[in-house]
mmCIF file of C-alpha atoms in Angstrom:
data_model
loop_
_atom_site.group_PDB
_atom_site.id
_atom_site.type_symbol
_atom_site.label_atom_id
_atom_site.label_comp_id
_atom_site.label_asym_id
_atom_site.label_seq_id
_atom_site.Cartn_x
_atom_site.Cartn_y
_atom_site.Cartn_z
ATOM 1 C CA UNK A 1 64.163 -37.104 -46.124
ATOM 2 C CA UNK A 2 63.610 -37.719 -49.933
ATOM 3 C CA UNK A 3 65.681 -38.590 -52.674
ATOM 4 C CA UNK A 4 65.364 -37.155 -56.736
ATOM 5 C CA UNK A 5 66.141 -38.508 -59.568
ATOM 6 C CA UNK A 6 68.921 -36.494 -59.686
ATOM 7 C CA UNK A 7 70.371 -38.320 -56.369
ATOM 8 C CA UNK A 8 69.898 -35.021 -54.467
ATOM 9 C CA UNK A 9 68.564 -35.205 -51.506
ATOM 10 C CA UNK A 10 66.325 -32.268 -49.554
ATOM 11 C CA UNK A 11 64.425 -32.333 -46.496
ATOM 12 C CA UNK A 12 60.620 -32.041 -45.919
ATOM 13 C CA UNK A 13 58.581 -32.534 -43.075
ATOM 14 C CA UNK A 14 56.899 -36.111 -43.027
ATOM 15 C CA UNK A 15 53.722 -35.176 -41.427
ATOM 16 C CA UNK A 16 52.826 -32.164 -44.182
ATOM 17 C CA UNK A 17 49.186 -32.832 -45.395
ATOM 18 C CA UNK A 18 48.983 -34.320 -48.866
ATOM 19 C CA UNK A 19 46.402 -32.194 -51.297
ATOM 20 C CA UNK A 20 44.449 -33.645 -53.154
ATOM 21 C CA UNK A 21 44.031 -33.918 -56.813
ATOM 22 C CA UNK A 22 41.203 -32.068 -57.955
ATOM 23 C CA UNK A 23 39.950 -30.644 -55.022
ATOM 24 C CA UNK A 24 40.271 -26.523 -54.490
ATOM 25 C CA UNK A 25 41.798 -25.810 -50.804
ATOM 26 C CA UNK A 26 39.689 -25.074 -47.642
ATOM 27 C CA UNK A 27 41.443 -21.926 -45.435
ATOM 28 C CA UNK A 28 40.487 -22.667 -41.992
ATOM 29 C CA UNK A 29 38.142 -20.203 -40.599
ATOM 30 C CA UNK A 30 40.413 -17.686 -38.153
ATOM 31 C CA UNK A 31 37.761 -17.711 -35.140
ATOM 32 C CA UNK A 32 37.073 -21.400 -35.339
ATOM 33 C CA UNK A 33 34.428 -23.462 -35.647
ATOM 34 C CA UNK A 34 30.885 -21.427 -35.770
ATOM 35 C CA UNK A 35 27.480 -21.866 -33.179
ATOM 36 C CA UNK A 36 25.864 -24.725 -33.762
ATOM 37 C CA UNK A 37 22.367 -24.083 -34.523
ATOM 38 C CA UNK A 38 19.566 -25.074 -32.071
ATOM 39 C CA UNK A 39 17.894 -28.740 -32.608
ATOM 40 C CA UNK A 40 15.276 -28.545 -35.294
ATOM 41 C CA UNK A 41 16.709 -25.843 -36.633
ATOM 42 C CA UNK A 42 14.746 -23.186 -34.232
ATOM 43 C CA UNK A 43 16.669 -19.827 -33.637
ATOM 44 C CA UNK A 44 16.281 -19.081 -29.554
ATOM 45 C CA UNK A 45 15.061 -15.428 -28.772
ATOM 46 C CA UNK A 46 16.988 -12.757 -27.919
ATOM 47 C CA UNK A 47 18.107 -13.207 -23.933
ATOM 48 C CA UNK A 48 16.889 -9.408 -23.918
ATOM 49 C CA UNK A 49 13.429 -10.565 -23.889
ATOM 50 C CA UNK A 50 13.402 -12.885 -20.959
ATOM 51 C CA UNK A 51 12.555 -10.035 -18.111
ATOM 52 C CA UNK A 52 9.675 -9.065 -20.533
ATOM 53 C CA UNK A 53 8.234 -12.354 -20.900
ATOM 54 C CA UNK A 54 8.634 -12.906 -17.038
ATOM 55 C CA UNK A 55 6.949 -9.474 -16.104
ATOM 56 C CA UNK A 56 4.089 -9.634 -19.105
ATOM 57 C CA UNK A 57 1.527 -12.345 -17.290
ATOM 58 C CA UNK A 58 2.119 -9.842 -14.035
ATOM 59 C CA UNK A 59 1.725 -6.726 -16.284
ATOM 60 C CA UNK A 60 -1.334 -8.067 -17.908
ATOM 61 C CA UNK A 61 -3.052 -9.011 -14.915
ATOM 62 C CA UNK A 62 -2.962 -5.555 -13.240
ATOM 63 C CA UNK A 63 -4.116 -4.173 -16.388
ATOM 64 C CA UNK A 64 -7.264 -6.647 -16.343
ATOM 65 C CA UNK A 65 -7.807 -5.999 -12.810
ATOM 66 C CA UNK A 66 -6.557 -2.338 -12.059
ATOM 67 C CA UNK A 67 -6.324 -0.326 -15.346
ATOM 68 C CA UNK A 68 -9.497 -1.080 -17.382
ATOM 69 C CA UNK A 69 -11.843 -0.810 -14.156
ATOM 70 C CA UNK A 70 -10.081 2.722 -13.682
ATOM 71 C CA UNK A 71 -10.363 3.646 -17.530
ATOM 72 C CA UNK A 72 -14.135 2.750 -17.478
ATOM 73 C CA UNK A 73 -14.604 4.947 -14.204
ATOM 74 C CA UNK A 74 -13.324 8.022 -16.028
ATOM 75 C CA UNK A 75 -15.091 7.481 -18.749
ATOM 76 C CA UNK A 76 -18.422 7.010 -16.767
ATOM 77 C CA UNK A 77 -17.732 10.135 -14.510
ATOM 78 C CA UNK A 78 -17.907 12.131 -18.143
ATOM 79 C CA UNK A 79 -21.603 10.751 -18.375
ATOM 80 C CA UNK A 80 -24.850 11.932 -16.822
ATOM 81 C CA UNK A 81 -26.192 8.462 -15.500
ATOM 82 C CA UNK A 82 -28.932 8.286 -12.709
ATOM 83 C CA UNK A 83 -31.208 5.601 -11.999
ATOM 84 C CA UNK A 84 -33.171 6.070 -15.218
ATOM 85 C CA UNK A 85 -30.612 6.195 -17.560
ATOM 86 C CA UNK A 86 -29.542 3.006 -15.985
ATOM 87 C CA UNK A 87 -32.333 0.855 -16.317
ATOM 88 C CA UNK A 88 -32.754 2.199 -19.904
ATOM 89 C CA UNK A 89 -29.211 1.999 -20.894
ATOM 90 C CA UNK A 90 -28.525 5.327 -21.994
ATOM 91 C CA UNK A 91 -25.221 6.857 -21.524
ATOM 92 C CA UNK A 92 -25.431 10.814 -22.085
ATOM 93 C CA UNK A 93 -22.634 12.595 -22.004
ATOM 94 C CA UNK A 94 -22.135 15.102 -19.532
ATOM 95 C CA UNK A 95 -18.975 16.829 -20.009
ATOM 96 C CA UNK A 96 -17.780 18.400 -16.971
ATOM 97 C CA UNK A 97 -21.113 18.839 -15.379
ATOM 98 C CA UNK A 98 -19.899 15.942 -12.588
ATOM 99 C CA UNK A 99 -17.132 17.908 -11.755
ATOM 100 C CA UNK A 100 -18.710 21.279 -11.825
ATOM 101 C CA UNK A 101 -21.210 20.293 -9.666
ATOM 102 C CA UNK A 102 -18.473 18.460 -6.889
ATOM 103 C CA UNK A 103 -16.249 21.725 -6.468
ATOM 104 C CA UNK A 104 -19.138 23.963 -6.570
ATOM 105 C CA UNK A 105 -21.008 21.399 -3.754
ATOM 106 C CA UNK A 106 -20.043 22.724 0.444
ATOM 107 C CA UNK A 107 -20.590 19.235 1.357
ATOM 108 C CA UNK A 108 -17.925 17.486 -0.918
ATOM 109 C CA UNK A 109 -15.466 20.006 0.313
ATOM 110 C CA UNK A 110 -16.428 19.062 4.146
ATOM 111 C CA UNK A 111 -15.996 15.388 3.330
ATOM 112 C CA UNK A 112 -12.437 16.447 2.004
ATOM 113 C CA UNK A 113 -11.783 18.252 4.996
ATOM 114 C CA UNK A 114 -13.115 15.035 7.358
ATOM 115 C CA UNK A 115 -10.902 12.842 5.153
ATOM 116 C CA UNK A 116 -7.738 14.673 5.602
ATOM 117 C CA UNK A 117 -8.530 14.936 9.703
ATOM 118 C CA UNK A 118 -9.272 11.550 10.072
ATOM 119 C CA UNK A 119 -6.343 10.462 7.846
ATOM 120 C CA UNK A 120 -3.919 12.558 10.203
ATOM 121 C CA UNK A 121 -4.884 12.115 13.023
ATOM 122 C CA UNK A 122 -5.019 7.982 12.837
ATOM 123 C CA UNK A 123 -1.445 7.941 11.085
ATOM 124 C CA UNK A 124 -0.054 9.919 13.740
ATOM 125 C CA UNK A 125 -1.453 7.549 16.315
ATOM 126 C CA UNK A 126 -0.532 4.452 14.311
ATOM 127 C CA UNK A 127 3.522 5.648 14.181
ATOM 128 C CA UNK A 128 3.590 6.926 17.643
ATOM 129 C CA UNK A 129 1.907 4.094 18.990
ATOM 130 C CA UNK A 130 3.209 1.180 16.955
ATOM 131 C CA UNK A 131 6.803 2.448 17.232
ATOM 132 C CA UNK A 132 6.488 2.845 20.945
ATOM 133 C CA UNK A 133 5.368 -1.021 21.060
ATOM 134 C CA UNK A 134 8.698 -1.999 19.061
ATOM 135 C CA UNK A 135 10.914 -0.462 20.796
ATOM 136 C CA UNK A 136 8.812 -2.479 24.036
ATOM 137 C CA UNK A 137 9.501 -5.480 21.730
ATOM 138 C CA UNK A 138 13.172 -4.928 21.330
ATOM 139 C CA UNK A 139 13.330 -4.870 25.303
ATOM 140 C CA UNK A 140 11.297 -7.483 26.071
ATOM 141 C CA UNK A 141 12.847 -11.339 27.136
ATOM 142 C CA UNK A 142 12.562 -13.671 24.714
ATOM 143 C CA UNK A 143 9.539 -15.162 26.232
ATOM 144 C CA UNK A 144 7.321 -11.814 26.492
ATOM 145 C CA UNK A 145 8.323 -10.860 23.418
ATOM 146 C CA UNK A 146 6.904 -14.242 22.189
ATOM 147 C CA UNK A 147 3.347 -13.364 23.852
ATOM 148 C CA UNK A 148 3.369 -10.051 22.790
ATOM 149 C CA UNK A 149 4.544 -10.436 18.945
ATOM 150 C CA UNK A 150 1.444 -13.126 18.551
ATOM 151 C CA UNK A 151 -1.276 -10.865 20.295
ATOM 152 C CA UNK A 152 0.088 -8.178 17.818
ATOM 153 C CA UNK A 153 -0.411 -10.874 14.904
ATOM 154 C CA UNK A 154 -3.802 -12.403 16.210
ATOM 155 C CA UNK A 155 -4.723 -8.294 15.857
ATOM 156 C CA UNK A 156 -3.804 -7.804 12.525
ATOM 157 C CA UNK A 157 -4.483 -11.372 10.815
ATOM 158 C CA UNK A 158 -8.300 -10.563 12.325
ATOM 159 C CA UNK A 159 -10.872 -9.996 9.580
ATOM 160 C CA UNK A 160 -11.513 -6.178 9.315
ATOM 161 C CA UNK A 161 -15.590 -6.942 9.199
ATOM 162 C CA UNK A 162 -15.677 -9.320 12.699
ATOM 163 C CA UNK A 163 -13.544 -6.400 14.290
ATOM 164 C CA UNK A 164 -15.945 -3.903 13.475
ATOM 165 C CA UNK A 165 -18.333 -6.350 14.716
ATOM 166 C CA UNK A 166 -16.830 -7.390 18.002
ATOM 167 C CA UNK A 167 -16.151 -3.028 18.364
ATOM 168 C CA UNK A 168 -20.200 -2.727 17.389
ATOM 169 C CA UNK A 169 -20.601 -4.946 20.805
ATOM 170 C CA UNK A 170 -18.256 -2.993 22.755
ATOM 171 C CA UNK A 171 -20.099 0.243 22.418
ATOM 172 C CA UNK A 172 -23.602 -1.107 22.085
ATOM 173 C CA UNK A 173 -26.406 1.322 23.472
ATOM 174 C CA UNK A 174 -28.260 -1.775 25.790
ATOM 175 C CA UNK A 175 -25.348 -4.383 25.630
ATOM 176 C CA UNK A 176 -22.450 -2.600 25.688
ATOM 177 C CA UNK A 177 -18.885 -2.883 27.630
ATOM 178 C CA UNK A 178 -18.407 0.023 27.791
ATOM 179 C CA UNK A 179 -21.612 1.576 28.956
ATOM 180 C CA UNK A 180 -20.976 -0.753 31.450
ATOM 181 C CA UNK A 181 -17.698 0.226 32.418
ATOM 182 C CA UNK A 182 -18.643 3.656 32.649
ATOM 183 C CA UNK A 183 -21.412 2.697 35.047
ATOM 184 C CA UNK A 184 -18.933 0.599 36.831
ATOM 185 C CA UNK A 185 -16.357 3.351 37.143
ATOM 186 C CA UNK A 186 -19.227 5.773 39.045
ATOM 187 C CA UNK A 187 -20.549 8.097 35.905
ATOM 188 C CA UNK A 188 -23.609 8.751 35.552
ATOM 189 C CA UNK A 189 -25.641 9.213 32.162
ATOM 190 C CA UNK A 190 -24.327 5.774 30.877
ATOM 191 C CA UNK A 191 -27.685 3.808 30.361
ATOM 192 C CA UNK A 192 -28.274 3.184 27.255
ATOM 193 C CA UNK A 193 -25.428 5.677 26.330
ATOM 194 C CA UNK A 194 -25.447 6.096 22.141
ATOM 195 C CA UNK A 195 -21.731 6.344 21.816
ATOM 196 C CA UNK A 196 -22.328 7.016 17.886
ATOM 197 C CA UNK A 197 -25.108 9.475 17.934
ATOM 198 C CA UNK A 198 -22.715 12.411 16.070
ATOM 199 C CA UNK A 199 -20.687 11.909 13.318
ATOM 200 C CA UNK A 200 -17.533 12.947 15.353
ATOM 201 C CA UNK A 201 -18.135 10.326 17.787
ATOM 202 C CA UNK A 202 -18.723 7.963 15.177
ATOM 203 C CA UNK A 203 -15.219 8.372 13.720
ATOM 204 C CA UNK A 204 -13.035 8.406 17.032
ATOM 205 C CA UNK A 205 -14.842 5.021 17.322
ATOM 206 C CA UNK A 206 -13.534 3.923 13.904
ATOM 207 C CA UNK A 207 -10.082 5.509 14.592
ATOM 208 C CA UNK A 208 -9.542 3.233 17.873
ATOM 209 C CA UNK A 209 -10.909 0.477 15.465
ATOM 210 C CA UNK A 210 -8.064 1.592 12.890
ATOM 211 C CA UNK A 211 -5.234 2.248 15.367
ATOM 212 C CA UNK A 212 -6.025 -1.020 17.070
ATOM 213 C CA UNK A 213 -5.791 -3.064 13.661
ATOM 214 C CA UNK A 214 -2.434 -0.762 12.097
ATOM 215 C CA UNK A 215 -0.236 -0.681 14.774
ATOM 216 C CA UNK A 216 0.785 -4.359 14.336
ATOM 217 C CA UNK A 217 1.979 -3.840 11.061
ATOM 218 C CA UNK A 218 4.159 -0.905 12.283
ATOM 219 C CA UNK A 219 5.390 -1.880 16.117
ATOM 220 C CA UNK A 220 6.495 -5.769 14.162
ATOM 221 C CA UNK A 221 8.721 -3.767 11.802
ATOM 222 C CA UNK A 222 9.660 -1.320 14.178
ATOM 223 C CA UNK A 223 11.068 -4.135 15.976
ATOM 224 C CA UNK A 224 12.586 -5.865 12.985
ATOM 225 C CA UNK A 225 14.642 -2.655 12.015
ATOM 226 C CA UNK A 226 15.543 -2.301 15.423
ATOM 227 C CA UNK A 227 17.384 -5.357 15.171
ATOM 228 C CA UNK A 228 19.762 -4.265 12.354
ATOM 229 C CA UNK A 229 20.889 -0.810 14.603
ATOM 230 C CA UNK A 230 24.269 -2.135 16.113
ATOM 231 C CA UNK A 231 24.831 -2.202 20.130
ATOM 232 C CA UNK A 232 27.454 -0.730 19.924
ATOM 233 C CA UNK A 233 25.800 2.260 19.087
ATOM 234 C CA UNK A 234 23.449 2.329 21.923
ATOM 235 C CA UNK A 235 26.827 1.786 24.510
ATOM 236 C CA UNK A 236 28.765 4.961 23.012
ATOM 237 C CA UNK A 237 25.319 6.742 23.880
ATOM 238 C CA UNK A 238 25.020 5.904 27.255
ATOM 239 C CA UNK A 239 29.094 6.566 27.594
ATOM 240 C CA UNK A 240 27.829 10.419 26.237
ATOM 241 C CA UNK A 241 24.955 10.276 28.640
ATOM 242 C CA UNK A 242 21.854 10.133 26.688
ATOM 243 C CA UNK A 243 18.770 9.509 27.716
ATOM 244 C CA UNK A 244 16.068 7.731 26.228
ATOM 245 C CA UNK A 245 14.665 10.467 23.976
ATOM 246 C CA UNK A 246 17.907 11.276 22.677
ATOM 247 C CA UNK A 247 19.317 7.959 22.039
ATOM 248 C CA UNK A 248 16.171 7.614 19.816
ATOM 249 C CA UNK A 249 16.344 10.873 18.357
ATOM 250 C CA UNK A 250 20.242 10.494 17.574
ATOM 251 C CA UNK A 251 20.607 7.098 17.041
ATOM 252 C CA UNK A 252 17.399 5.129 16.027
ATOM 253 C CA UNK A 253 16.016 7.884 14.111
ATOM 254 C CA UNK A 254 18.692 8.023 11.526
ATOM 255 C CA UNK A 255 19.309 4.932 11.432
ATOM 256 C CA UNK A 256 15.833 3.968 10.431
ATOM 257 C CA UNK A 257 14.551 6.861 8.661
ATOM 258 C CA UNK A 258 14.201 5.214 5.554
ATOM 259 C CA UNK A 259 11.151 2.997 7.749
ATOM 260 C CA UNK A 260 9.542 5.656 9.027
ATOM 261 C CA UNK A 261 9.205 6.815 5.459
ATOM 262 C CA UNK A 262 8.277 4.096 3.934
ATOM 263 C CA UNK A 263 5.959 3.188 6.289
ATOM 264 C CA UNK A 264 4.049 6.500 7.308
ATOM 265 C CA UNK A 265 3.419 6.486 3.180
ATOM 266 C CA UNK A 266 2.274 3.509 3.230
ATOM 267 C CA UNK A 267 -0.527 4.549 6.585
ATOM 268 C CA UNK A 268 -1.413 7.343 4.725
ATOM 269 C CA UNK A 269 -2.741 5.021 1.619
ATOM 270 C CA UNK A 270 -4.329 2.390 3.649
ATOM 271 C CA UNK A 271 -6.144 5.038 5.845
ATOM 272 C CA UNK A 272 -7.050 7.359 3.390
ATOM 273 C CA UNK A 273 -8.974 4.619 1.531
ATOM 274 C CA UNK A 274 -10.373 3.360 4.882
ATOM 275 C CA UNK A 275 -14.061 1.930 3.919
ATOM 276 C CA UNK A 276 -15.029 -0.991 5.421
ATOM 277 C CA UNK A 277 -13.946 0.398 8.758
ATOM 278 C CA UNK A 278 -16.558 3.570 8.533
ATOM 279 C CA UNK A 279 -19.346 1.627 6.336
ATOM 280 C CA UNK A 280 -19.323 -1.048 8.229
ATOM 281 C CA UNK A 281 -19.284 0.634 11.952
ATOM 282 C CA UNK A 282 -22.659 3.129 11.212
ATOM 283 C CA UNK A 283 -23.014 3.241 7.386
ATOM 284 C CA UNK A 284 -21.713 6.883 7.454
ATOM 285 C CA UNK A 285 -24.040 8.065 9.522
ATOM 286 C CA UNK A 286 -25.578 10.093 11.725
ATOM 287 C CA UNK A 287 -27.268 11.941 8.461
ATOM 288 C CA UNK A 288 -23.946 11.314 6.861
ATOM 289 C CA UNK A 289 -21.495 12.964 9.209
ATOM 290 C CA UNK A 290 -19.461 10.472 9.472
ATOM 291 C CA UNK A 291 -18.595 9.934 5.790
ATOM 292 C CA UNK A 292 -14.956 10.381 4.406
ATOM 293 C CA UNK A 293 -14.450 9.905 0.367
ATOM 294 C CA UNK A 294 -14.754 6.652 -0.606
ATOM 295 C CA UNK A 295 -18.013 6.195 1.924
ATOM 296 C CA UNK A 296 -19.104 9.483 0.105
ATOM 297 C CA UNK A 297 -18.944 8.192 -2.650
ATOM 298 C CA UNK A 298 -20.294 4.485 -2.444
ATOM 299 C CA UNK A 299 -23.202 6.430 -0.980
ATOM 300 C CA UNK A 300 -23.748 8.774 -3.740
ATOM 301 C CA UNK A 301 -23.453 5.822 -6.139
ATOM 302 C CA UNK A 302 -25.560 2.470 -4.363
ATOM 303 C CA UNK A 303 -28.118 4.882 -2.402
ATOM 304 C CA UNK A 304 -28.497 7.774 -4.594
ATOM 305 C CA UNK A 305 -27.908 6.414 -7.856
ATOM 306 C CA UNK A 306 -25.782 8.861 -9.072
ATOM 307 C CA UNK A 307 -23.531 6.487 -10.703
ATOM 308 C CA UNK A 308 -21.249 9.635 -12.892
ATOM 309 C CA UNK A 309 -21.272 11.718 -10.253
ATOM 310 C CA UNK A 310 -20.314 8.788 -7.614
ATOM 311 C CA UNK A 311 -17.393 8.451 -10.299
ATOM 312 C CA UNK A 312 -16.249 11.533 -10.764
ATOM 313 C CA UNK A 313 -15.929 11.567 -6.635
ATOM 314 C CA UNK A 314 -13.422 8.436 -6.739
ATOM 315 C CA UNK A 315 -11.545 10.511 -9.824
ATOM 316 C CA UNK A 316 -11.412 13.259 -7.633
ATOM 317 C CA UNK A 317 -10.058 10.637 -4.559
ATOM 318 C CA UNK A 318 -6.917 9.613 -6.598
ATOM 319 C CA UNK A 319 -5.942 12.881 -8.135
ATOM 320 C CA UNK A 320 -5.811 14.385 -4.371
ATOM 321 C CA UNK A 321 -4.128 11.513 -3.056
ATOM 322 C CA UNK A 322 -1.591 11.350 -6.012
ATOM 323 C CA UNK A 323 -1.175 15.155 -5.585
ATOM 324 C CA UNK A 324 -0.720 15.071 -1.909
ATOM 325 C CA UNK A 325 1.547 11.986 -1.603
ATOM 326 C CA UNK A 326 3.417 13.011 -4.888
ATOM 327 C CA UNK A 327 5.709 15.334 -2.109
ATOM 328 C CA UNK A 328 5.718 12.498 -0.018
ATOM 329 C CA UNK A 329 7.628 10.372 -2.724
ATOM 330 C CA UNK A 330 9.875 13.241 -3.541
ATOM 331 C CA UNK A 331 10.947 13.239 0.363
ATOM 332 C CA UNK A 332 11.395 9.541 -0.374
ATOM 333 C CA UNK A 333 13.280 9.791 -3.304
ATOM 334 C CA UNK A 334 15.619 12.395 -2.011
ATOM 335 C CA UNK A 335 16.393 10.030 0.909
ATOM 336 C CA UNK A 336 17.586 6.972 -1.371
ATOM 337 C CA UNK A 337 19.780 9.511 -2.858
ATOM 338 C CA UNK A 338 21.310 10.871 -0.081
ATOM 339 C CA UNK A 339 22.054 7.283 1.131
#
């Protein structure tokens, strides 16, 4: 309440701010007070850029490991390089002589051929027999599951060179176990038996060596997805009647599909690229029948010194392995969909 001069009094509020003098109004900003900058004045990056900066010491690592080794390999498989040019340092380009020369060369084709055989035929033992052993897992008591799950792990953690070592024993010509088994068992021609004296001998030796160290890998997941595939499911089959096969076929099969999958592709990789296994058990031999690609073409490179040629072979590897597991992925791909 105030009073003029006049007497009259009118009413004002008694908390309104008092301007003042001089000074030029400040409207209050509608959406409040603004960010406060960062100490030191620093503006923070964009959050966008956090994955990137996560990913890039990953990202550059591969590419100092994985892509420049495979850039310089196709480059070098475009070059004529033997043993001379080596040592002299000359680096002739060769166009498409290296590959010319593979497609047009019977043997290369007969190591594809090898390659593909052995690759199917140990992947096919690997899921059969590994998945067998999970489902054994799944059944087993706790306590023989125990045993069995660390004899499967003792298998895989074992080096891959000692195994092909310990296998070298077992089928020795003088010392081995299993001449002496054979001998044992009542055959005769078992002394001093060469069991790798043919290169198709050779490799069934290195696929029991293969199947032996895979099927850990597979039977421990096997057992693993097993676990996630309700009971209830398996009671509502034996209510129908199923047997065995069929419950599998009906009711673990779909349910882990996306394993088998995932898993076969990944057999497939690690088997197609198996070299220690076959270099290390006779060096490829007998007179190199027992070569697949990658021995074929260490061989070509180390013992023959034909260094393009050995990398236009490993080119060659990877665009049939992309090309043949590219309709693998699609089969993959269209099963994430579906789901």
């Amino acid at each position: 309440m105030t009073v003029h001069s006049q007497g009259a009094m009118t009413d004002a509020p008694q908390d309104a701010p008092q301007k003042s003098a001089g000074r030029p109004e400040r409207s209050a900003s509608p959406t409040g007070p603004g960010p406060k900058s960062p100490r030191g004045g620093r503006k923070s990056l964009p959050s966008e850029w956090l994955p990137y900066l996560l990913v890039g010491p990953a990202v550059l690592a591969l590419a100092t490991l994985l892509l420049y080794p495979l850039i310089k390999n196709v480059i070098l498989s475009f070059q004529d390089i033997n043993k001379i040019e080596f040592i002299q340092r000359k680096y002739p380009f060769a166009g498409f002589s290296n590959y010319t020369e593979l497609i047009g060369d019977a043997d290369f084709w007969t190591v594809v051929v090898r390659s593909f055989a052995f690759t199917a035929a140990n992947v096919v033992l690997i899921m059969v027999l590994g998945s067998l052993i999970g489902i054994l897992l799944n059944r087993l008591g706790k306590k023989m599951r125990l045993v069995l799950s660390m004899a499967l792990v003792m298998a895989w953690a074992m080096p891959i060179v000692a195994s092909v070592q310990v296998f070298k024993w077992l089928f020795d010509e003088q010392f081995g176990v299993m001449n002496w088994v054979m001998r044992t068992a009542g055959f005769a021609g078992y002394e001093q038996h060469n069991w790798m004296q043919t290169g198709l001998s050779t490799l069934t030796i290195v696929t029991v060596l293969v199947v032996w160290g895979s099927i850990p890998f597979v039977a421990l997941n096997m057992y693993a997805g097993l676990t996630t595939v309700g009971a209830e499911l398996y009671e509502a089959a034996r209510m129908d009647g199923a047997n065995g096969w069929q419950t599998f076929w009906k009711i673990v099969f779909p349910n882990l599909k996306p394993f088998f999958l995932i898993t076969t592709f990944l057999e497939v990789i690690w088997v197609f690229k198996a070299f220690t296994q076959v270099y290390a058990m006779n060096k490829g031999g007998p007179d190199r029948g027992s070569e697949i690609l990658p021995v074929f073409a260490y061989v070509e490179g180390q013992s023959q010194a034909h260094y393009g040629l050995a990398a236009a072979i490993s080119v060659l590897t990877i665009l049939i392995l992309v090309v043949v597991m590219s309709f693998y992925f699609r089969l993959i791909l269209k099963q994430e969909e579906e789901q």
